Amino acid sequence: MIDTTVDVINKLGLHARASGKLIEVTTKFRSTIQIGRGDHLIDAKNIMALLMLGAGIGTTLRLIVNGPDEELALAEVKALFAAKFYEAE
């Protein structure tokens, strides 16, 4: 199990389009992926739960990945956040 954090650095935060891109990444993996604030974690494979997080720019989110492909899943999720969800600035 990997328990780490990720920062929301894209201008619009975790809005609908960014959440959709995150779903594209998370659903590829067998590992469970949870994201949220502190102990309030949601399933990172659930679009509605992601949208309800209301994570704007500057938010630090807790990320827990657990399963057979957790290392690769973590790397891809972190890369997506680091690339600002491939949005034009």
Short mmCIF file of C-alpha atoms in Angstrom, two decimals:
data_model
loop_
_atom_site.label_atom_id
_atom_site.label_comp_id
_atom_site.label_asym_id
_atom_site.label_seq_id
_atom_site.Cartn_x
_atom_site.Cartn_y
_atom_site.Cartn_z
CA MET A 1 0.00 0.00 0.00
CA ILE A 2 1.23 3.48 -0.90
CA ASP A 3 -0.01 6.48 1.08
CA THR A 4 1.18 9.84 -0.29
CA THR A 5 -0.04 13.27 -1.34
CA VAL A 6 -0.51 15.09 -4.62
CA ASP A 7 -1.00 18.82 -5.21
CA VAL A 8 -3.62 20.28 -7.53
CA ILE A 9 -1.63 22.77 -9.62
CA ASN A 10 -3.79 23.28 -12.70
CA LYS A 11 -5.66 26.58 -12.92
CA LEU A 12 -9.20 25.16 -12.85
CA GLY A 13 -8.62 22.46 -10.23
CA LEU A 14 -10.27 19.05 -10.34
CA HIS A 15 -13.19 20.13 -12.55
CA ALA A 16 -15.21 17.92 -14.91
CA ARG A 17 -12.66 17.61 -17.72
CA ALA A 18 -9.74 17.01 -15.35
CA SER A 19 -11.79 14.47 -13.38
CA GLY A 20 -12.61 12.67 -16.64
CA LYS A 21 -8.92 12.43 -17.47
CA LEU A 22 -8.18 11.11 -13.99
CA ILE A 23 -10.88 8.46 -14.45
CA GLU A 24 -9.26 7.40 -17.75
CA VAL A 25 -6.04 6.75 -15.84
CA THR A 26 -7.40 5.18 -12.66
CA THR A 27 -9.77 2.73 -14.34
CA LYS A 28 -6.88 1.11 -16.23
CA PHE A 29 -5.54 -0.39 -13.02
CA ARG A 30 -6.62 -3.29 -10.83
CA SER A 31 -5.37 -1.54 -7.69
CA THR A 32 -7.79 0.40 -5.51
CA ILE A 33 -7.12 4.12 -5.72
CA GLN A 34 -8.50 6.50 -3.13
CA ILE A 35 -8.12 10.27 -3.05
CA GLY A 36 -9.33 12.98 -0.72
CA ARG A 37 -8.54 15.19 2.24
CA GLY A 38 -7.29 13.62 5.45
CA ASP A 39 -9.57 10.73 6.40
CA HIS A 40 -12.31 11.75 3.94
CA LEU A 41 -11.29 9.52 1.03
CA ILE A 42 -13.29 8.65 -2.05
CA ASP A 43 -12.91 6.11 -4.86
CA ALA A 44 -10.76 7.76 -7.55
CA LYS A 45 -12.56 5.63 -10.15
CA ASN A 46 -15.92 7.31 -9.43
CA ILE A 47 -16.53 10.50 -11.45
CA MET A 48 -19.33 11.83 -9.24
CA ALA A 49 -17.27 11.40 -6.08
CA LEU A 50 -14.33 13.19 -7.73
CA LEU A 51 -16.48 16.13 -8.75
CA MET A 52 -17.87 16.45 -5.23
CA LEU A 53 -14.38 16.81 -3.76
CA GLY A 54 -14.31 20.42 -4.91
CA ALA A 55 -10.52 20.39 -5.12
CA GLY A 56 -9.34 23.74 -6.47
CA ILE A 57 -5.88 24.96 -7.33
CA GLY A 58 -3.53 24.74 -4.36
CA THR A 59 -5.36 21.82 -2.72
CA THR A 60 -3.20 19.02 -1.36
CA LEU A 61 -4.93 15.67 -1.69
CA ARG A 62 -4.12 12.40 0.04
CA LEU A 63 -3.65 9.52 -2.38
CA ILE A 64 -3.77 5.86 -1.34
CA VAL A 65 -3.02 3.16 -3.90
CA ASN A 66 -3.21 -0.52 -2.99
CA GLY A 67 -2.92 -3.54 -5.22
CA PRO A 68 -0.84 -5.52 -7.68
CA ASP A 69 -0.05 -2.59 -10.00
CA GLU A 70 0.12 0.16 -7.36
CA GLU A 71 3.56 1.48 -8.37
CA LEU A 72 2.56 2.03 -11.99
CA ALA A 73 -0.84 3.45 -11.01
CA LEU A 74 0.80 5.92 -8.64
CA ALA A 75 3.31 7.00 -11.28
CA GLU A 76 0.60 7.64 -13.88
CA VAL A 77 -1.69 9.53 -11.49
CA LYS A 78 1.18 11.73 -10.27
CA ALA A 79 2.29 12.37 -13.86
CA LEU A 80 -1.22 13.50 -14.78
CA PHE A 81 -1.32 15.98 -11.89
CA ALA A 82 2.19 17.21 -12.69
CA ALA A 83 1.20 17.76 -16.34
CA LYS A 84 -1.74 19.89 -15.12
CA PHE A 85 -4.12 17.42 -16.80
CA TYR A 86 -2.68 18.51 -20.17
CA GLU A 87 -4.70 21.73 -20.11
CA ALA A 88 -3.54 24.84 -21.92
CA GLU A 89 -2.67 27.61 -19.50
#
